[in-house]
XYZ file of C-alpha atoms in Angstrom:
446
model
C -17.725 -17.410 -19.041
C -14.904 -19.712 -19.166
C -12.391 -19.024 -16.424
C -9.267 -21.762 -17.596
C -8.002 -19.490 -20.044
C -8.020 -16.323 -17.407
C -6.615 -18.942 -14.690
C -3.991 -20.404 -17.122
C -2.449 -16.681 -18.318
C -2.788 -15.164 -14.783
C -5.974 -13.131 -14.463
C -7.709 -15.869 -11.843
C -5.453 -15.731 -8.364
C -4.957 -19.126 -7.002
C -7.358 -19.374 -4.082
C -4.149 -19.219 -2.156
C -2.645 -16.134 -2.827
C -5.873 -14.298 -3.231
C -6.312 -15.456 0.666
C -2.921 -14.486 1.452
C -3.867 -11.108 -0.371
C -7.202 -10.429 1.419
C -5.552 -11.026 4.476
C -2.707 -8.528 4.173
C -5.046 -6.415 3.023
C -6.676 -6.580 6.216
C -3.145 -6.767 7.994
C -2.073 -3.628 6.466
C -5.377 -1.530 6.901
C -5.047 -2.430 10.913
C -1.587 -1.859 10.812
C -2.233 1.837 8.612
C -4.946 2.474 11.293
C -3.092 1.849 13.985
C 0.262 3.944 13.252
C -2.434 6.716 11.931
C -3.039 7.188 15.329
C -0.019 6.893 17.287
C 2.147 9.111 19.442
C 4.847 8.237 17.042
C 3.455 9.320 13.839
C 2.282 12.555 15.464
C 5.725 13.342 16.964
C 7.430 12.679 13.297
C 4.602 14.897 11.594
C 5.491 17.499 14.171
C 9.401 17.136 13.720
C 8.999 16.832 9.864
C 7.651 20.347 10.167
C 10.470 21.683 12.311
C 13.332 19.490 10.631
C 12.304 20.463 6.898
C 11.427 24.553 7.094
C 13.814 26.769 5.258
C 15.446 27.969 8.626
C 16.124 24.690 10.062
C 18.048 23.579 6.905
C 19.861 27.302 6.693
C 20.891 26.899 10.279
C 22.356 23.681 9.721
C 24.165 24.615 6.368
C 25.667 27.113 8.216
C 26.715 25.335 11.413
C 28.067 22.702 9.232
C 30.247 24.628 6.351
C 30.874 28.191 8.395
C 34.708 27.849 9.385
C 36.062 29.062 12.380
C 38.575 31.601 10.642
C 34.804 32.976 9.810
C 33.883 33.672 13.225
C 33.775 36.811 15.517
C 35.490 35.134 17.931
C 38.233 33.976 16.265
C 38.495 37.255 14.275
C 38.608 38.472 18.689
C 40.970 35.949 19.516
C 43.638 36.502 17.377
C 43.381 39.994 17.660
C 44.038 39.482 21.222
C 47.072 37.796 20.423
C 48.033 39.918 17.663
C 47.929 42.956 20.129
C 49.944 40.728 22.921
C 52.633 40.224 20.525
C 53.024 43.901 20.374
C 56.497 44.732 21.740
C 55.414 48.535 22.899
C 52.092 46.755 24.207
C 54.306 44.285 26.478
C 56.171 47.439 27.179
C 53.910 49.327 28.120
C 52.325 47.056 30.623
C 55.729 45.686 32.039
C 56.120 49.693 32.707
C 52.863 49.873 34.411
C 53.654 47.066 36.654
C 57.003 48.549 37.468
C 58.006 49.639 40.817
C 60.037 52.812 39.030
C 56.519 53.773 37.565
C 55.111 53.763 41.094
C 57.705 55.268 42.470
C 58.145 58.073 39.643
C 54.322 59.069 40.112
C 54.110 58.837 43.994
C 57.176 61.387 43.205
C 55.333 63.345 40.765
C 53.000 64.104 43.431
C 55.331 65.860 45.520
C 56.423 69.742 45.339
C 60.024 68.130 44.370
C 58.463 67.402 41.422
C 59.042 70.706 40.395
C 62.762 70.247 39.878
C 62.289 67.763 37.657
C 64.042 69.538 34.120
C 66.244 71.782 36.810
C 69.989 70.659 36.150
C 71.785 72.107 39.408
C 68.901 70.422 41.165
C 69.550 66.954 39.500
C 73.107 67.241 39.982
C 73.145 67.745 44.042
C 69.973 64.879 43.907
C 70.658 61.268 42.892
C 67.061 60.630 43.286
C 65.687 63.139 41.004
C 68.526 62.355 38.456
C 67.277 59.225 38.712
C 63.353 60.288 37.931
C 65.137 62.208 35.125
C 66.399 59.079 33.191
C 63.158 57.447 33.757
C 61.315 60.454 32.163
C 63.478 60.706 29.968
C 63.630 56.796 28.665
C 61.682 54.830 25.859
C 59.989 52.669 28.416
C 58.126 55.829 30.078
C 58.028 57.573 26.199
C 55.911 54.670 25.662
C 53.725 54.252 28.346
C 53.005 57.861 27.839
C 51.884 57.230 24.494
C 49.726 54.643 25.495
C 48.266 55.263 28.555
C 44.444 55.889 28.165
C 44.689 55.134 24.365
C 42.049 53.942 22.217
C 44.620 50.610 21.750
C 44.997 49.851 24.844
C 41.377 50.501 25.436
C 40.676 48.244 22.924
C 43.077 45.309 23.973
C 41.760 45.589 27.464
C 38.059 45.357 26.235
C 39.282 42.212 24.215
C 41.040 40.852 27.034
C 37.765 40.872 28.770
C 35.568 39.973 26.370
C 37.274 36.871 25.470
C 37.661 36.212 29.595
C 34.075 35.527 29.638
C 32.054 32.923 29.906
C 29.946 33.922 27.676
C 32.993 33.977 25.084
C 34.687 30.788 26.090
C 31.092 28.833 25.381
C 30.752 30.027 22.193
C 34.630 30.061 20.791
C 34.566 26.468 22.108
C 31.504 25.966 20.028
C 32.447 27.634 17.152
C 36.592 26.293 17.248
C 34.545 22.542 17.752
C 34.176 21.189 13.859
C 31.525 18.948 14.572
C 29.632 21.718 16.674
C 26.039 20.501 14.808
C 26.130 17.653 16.448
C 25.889 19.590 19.985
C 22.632 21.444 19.167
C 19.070 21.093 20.430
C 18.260 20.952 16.446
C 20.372 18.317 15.853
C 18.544 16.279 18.747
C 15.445 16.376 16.621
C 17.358 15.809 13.347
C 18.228 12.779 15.282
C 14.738 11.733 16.344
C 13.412 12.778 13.103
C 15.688 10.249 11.428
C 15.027 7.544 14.042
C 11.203 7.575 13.608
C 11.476 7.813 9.798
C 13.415 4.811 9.976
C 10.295 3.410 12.137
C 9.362 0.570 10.289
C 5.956 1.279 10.817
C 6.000 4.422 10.090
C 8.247 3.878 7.106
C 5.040 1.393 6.181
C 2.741 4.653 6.771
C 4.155 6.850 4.350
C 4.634 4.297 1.601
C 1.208 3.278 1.805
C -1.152 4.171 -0.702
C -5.057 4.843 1.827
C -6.443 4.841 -1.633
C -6.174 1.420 -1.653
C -8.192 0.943 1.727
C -11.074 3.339 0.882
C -13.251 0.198 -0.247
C -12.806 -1.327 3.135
C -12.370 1.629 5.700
C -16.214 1.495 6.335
C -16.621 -1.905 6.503
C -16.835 -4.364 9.584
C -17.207 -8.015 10.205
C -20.999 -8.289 11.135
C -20.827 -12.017 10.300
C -17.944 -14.555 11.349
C -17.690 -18.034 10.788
C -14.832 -20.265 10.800
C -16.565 -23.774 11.812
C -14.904 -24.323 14.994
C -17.898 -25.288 16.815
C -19.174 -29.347 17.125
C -22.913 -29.102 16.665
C -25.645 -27.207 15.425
C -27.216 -25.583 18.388
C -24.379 -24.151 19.286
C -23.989 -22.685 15.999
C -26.089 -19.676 14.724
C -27.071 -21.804 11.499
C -30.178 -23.361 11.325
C -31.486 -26.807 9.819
C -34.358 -26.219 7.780
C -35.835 -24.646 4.912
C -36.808 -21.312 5.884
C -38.522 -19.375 2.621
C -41.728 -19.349 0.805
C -45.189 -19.451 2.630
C -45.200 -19.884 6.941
C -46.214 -23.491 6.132
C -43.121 -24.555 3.991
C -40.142 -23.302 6.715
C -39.060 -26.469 8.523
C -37.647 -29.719 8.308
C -38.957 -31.035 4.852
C -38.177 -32.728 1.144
C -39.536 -31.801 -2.054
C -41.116 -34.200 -4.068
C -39.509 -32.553 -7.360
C -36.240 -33.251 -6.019
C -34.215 -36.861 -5.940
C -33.544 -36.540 -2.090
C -34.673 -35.941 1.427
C -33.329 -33.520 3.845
C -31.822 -35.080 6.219
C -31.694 -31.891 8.656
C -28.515 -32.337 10.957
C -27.840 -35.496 10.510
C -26.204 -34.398 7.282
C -24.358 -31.584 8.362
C -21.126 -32.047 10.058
C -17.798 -30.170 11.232
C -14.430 -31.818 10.819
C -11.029 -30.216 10.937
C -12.726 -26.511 10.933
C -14.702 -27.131 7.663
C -18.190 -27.144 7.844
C -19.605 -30.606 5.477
C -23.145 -30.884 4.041
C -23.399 -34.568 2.773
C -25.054 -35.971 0.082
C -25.176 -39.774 0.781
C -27.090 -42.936 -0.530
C -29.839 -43.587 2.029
C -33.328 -44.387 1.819
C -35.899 -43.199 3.898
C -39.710 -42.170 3.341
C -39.575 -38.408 4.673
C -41.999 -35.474 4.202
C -42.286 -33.966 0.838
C -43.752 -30.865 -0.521
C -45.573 -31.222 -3.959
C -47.089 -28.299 -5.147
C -50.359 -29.498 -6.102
C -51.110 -32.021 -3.605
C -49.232 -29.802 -0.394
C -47.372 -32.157 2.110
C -47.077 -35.964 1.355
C -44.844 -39.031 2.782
C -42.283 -39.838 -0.223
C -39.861 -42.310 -0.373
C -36.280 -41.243 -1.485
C -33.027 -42.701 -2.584
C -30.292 -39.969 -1.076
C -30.798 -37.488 2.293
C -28.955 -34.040 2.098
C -29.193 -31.208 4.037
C -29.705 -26.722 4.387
C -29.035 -24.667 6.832
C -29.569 -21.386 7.159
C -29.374 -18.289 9.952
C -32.659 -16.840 9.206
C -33.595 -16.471 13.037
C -29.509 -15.496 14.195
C -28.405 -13.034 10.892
C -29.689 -10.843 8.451
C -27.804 -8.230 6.513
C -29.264 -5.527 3.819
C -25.887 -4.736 1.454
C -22.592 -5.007 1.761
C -19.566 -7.985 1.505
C -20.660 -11.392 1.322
C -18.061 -14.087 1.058
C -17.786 -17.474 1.014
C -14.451 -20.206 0.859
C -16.176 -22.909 -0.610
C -15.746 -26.017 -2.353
C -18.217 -29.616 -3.702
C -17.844 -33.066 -5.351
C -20.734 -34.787 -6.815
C -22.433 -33.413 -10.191
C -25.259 -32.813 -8.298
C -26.712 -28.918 -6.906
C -24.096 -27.209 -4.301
C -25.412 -23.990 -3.212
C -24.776 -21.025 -0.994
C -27.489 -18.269 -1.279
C -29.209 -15.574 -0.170
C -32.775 -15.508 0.724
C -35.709 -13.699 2.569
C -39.007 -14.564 3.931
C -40.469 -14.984 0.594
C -39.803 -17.448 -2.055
C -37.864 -14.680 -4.264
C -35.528 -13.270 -4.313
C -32.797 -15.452 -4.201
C -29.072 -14.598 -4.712
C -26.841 -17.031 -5.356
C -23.549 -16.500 -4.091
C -22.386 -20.010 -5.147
C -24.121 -22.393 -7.082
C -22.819 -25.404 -8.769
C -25.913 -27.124 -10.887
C -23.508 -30.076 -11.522
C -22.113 -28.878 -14.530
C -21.083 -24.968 -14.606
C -20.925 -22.732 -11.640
C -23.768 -20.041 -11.775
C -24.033 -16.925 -9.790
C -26.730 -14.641 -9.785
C -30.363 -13.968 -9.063
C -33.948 -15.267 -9.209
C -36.548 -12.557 -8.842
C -40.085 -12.080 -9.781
C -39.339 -11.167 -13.202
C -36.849 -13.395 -14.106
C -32.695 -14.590 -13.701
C -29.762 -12.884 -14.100
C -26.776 -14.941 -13.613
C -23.500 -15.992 -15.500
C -22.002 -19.344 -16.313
C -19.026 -19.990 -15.587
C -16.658 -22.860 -16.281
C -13.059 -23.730 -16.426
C -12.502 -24.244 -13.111
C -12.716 -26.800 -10.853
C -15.260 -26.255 -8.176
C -13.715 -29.701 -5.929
C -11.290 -27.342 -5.096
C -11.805 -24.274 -2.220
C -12.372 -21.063 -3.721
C -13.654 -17.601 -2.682
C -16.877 -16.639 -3.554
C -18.102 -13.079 -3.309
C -21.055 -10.876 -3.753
C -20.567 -6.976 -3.165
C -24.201 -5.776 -2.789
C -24.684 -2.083 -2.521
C -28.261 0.044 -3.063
C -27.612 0.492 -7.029
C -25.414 -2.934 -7.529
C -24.287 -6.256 -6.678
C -20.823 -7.892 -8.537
C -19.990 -11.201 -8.170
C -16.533 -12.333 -7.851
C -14.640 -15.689 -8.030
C -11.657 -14.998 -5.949
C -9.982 -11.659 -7.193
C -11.903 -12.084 -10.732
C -15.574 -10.251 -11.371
C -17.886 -12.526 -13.014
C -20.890 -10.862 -12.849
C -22.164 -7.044 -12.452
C -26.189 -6.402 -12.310
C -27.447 -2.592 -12.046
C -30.890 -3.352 -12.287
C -33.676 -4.825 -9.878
C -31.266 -4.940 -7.108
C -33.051 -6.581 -4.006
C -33.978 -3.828 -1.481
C -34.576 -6.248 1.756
C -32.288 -8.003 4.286
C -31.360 -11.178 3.626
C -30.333 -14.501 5.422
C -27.474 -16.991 4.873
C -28.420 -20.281 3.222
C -26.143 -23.583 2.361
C -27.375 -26.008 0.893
C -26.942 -29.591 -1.495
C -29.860 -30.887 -3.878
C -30.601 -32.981 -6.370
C -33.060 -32.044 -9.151
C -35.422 -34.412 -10.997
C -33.382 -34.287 -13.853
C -29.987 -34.889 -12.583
C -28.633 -38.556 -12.202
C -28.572 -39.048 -8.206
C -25.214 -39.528 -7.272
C -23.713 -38.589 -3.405
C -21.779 -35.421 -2.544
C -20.061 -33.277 -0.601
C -20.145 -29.062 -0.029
C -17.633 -27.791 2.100
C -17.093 -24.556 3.736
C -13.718 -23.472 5.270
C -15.172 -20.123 6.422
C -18.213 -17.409 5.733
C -17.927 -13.661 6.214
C -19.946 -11.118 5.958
C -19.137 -7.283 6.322
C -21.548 -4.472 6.942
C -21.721 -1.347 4.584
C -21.387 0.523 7.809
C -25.003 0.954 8.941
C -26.181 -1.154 11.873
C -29.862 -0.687 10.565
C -28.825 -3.137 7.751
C -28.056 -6.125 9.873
C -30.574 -8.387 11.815
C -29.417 -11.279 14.383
């Protein structure tokens, strides 16, 4: 597979941006996670409810458009006033305030009364010729004819219904033309609009969770960012630690053109881990596989480590920022107790990159050139139960369905020269390795 063409039209991300993308991935799954569970987002899931049913909305169409001419109470009020203006209303009532109107019914009480429509009477009495002419005028025609009436009834129920309190709240509510805004509904239309302007929940409802379902499961079960000085106080290990009880430790092959130099090869500077590959001979421990263990001398020291007694994992997220010089072997793999399997998250042979698998049957892997391994890139595996897909940065390179491993395996970095390569020095680098859990603790051993 040649990855210049897919880097040079866009399909491969620049290491870069794919970082920048995996970590607001991350950023926005915490941040998703987080608001999922606030007060907030409850509170504007609650108020979206209220705010948006078909009574809310009526209520407020109706606060906001109904005018005032509209209303009961100013249909009350201006009948009030209309009936006020009433010249026999004001005369009526300026009649029944009178003092002759008093004084006319106090009289009407007594046996004089009598006399009343007697002429000879009225003539020897100024007083009842006086109660005559009041009988006898409009005023007292009509007070007569409105006394007790259903008008005046009326008025005077008015008058007392627009007197209240009860009135006065709700004709100043109903005369006020921004009367919405004084409501307990417009409060939560308020609060409504302030948390939807929440940027984080604003960031909550955009947000596709589709696009976290790959991750939701997942945690970190293995960190490492290199900011520790030497090996022991690391959780990586250096020494070969596969094959047969006898082969795990500190030792060369005789097959290969160097010697493992165990830590004195491995190094951290400015947070990246370094396995060197340097000129340097020594005689060193060698296994051949006919003759076992003999004392070989060698050109070039490199180094492995490996967390076989600190981490194991069975599935899930493997991923490594890596990057080598020197056409020589660069590796980052997977292995068990045994010799196979092996899965290579990152291997550079010198020449092509190639990811993959060793088993007992055979390899499955993919070459890949076109870009330039000197350079940090991200190398992942995704291992599940029916499949493990290899990725360079955002870009699949590999997919294998069949004869996935079924065991836990260990962490493994490594730099090697083969017989047949021309020994040169090198470097593998490691910025950081992660490693995230499929979500069941059974699978990981530390």
């Amino acid at each position: 597979m040649n990855l210049f063409w897919k880097n040079l039209f866009g399909g491969l991300a620049s290491t870069d941006k794919f970082e920048r993308q995996m970590k607001q991935l991350a950023d926005d799954m915490r941040r998703y996670t987080q608001v999922e569970k606030s007060a907030e987002l409850a509170e504007y899931n609650e108020l979206a409810h209220v705010v948006n049913a078909p009574e809310f909305q009526e209520k407020k169409n109706t606060l906001e458009n109904r005018r005032y001419r509209d209303t009961e109470e100013y249909r009350d009020r201006r009948k009030v006033k209309k009936l006020a203006a009433r010249a026999d209303i004001r005369q009526y009532y300026d009649v029944l305030r009178s003092q002759e109107l008093k004084d006319f019914l106090a009289f009407m009480e007594t046996p004089e009364a009598q006399h009343l429509n007697d002429r000879k009477a009225a003539r020897k009495s100024p007083a009842l010729q006086r109660f005559r002419r009041f009988a006898a005028s409009k005023a007292y025609r009509v007070y007569t004819r409105l006394h007790d009436s259903y008008l005046i009834k009326e008025y005077e129920a008015l008058l007392e219904k627009v007197a209240s309190d009860e009135f006065q709240e709700a004709d100043r509510f109903w005369s006020d033309p921004h009367r919405w805004q004084h409501t307990p509904e417009y409060q939560q239309e308020q609060r409504y609009n302030t948390l939807a302007a929440n940027p984080d929940i604003a960031f909550f409802l955009a947000e596709k969770p589709e696009r976290f379902n790959a991750w939701r499961a997942l945690a970190r079960s293995f960190d490492d960012e290199f900011d520790w000085n030497t090996l022991p106080a690391s959780r990586w290990t250096a020494a070969h630690h596969h094959g047969p009880e006898a082969l795990r430790g500190d030792h060369s092959y005789t097959n290969e053109r160097q010697a493992m130099g165990g830590a004195d090869n491995v190094s951290v500077v400015d947070g990246h881990l370094r396995i060197a590959t340097r000129r340097q001979s020594v005689t060193a421990r060698a296994w051949d596989a006919t003759k076992g263990f003999v004392m070989q001398p060698f050109d070039y020291t490199s180094a492995v480590v490996q967390t076989a007694a600190n981490f194991r994992q069975q599935y899930g997220i493997f991923q490594a920022k890596l990057r080598c010089t020197g056409r020589i072997n660069h590796a980052c793999w997977l292995g068990g107790d045994g010799k196979l399997p092996v899965v290579k998250l990152f291997h550079y042979d010198g020449k092509v990159l190639r990811p993959g698998f060793t088993d007992g049957i055979g390899t499955h892997e993919a070459r890949i050139t076109g870009i330039n391994p000197a350079k940090f890139h991200v190398y992942t595996l995704v291992w599940t139960p029916t499949e493990m897909t290899w990725y360079v940065n955002n870009l699949q390179v590999l997919r294998c369905t069949t004869r996935v491993p079924q065991e836990a395996l260990y962490l493994d970095l490594q730099s090697f020269i083969a017989a047949t390569q021309k020994p040169q020095e090198g470097l593998l680098e490691a910025d950081w390795v992660r490693v995230y859990t499929d979500g069941n603790p059974s699978s990981i051993e530390n």
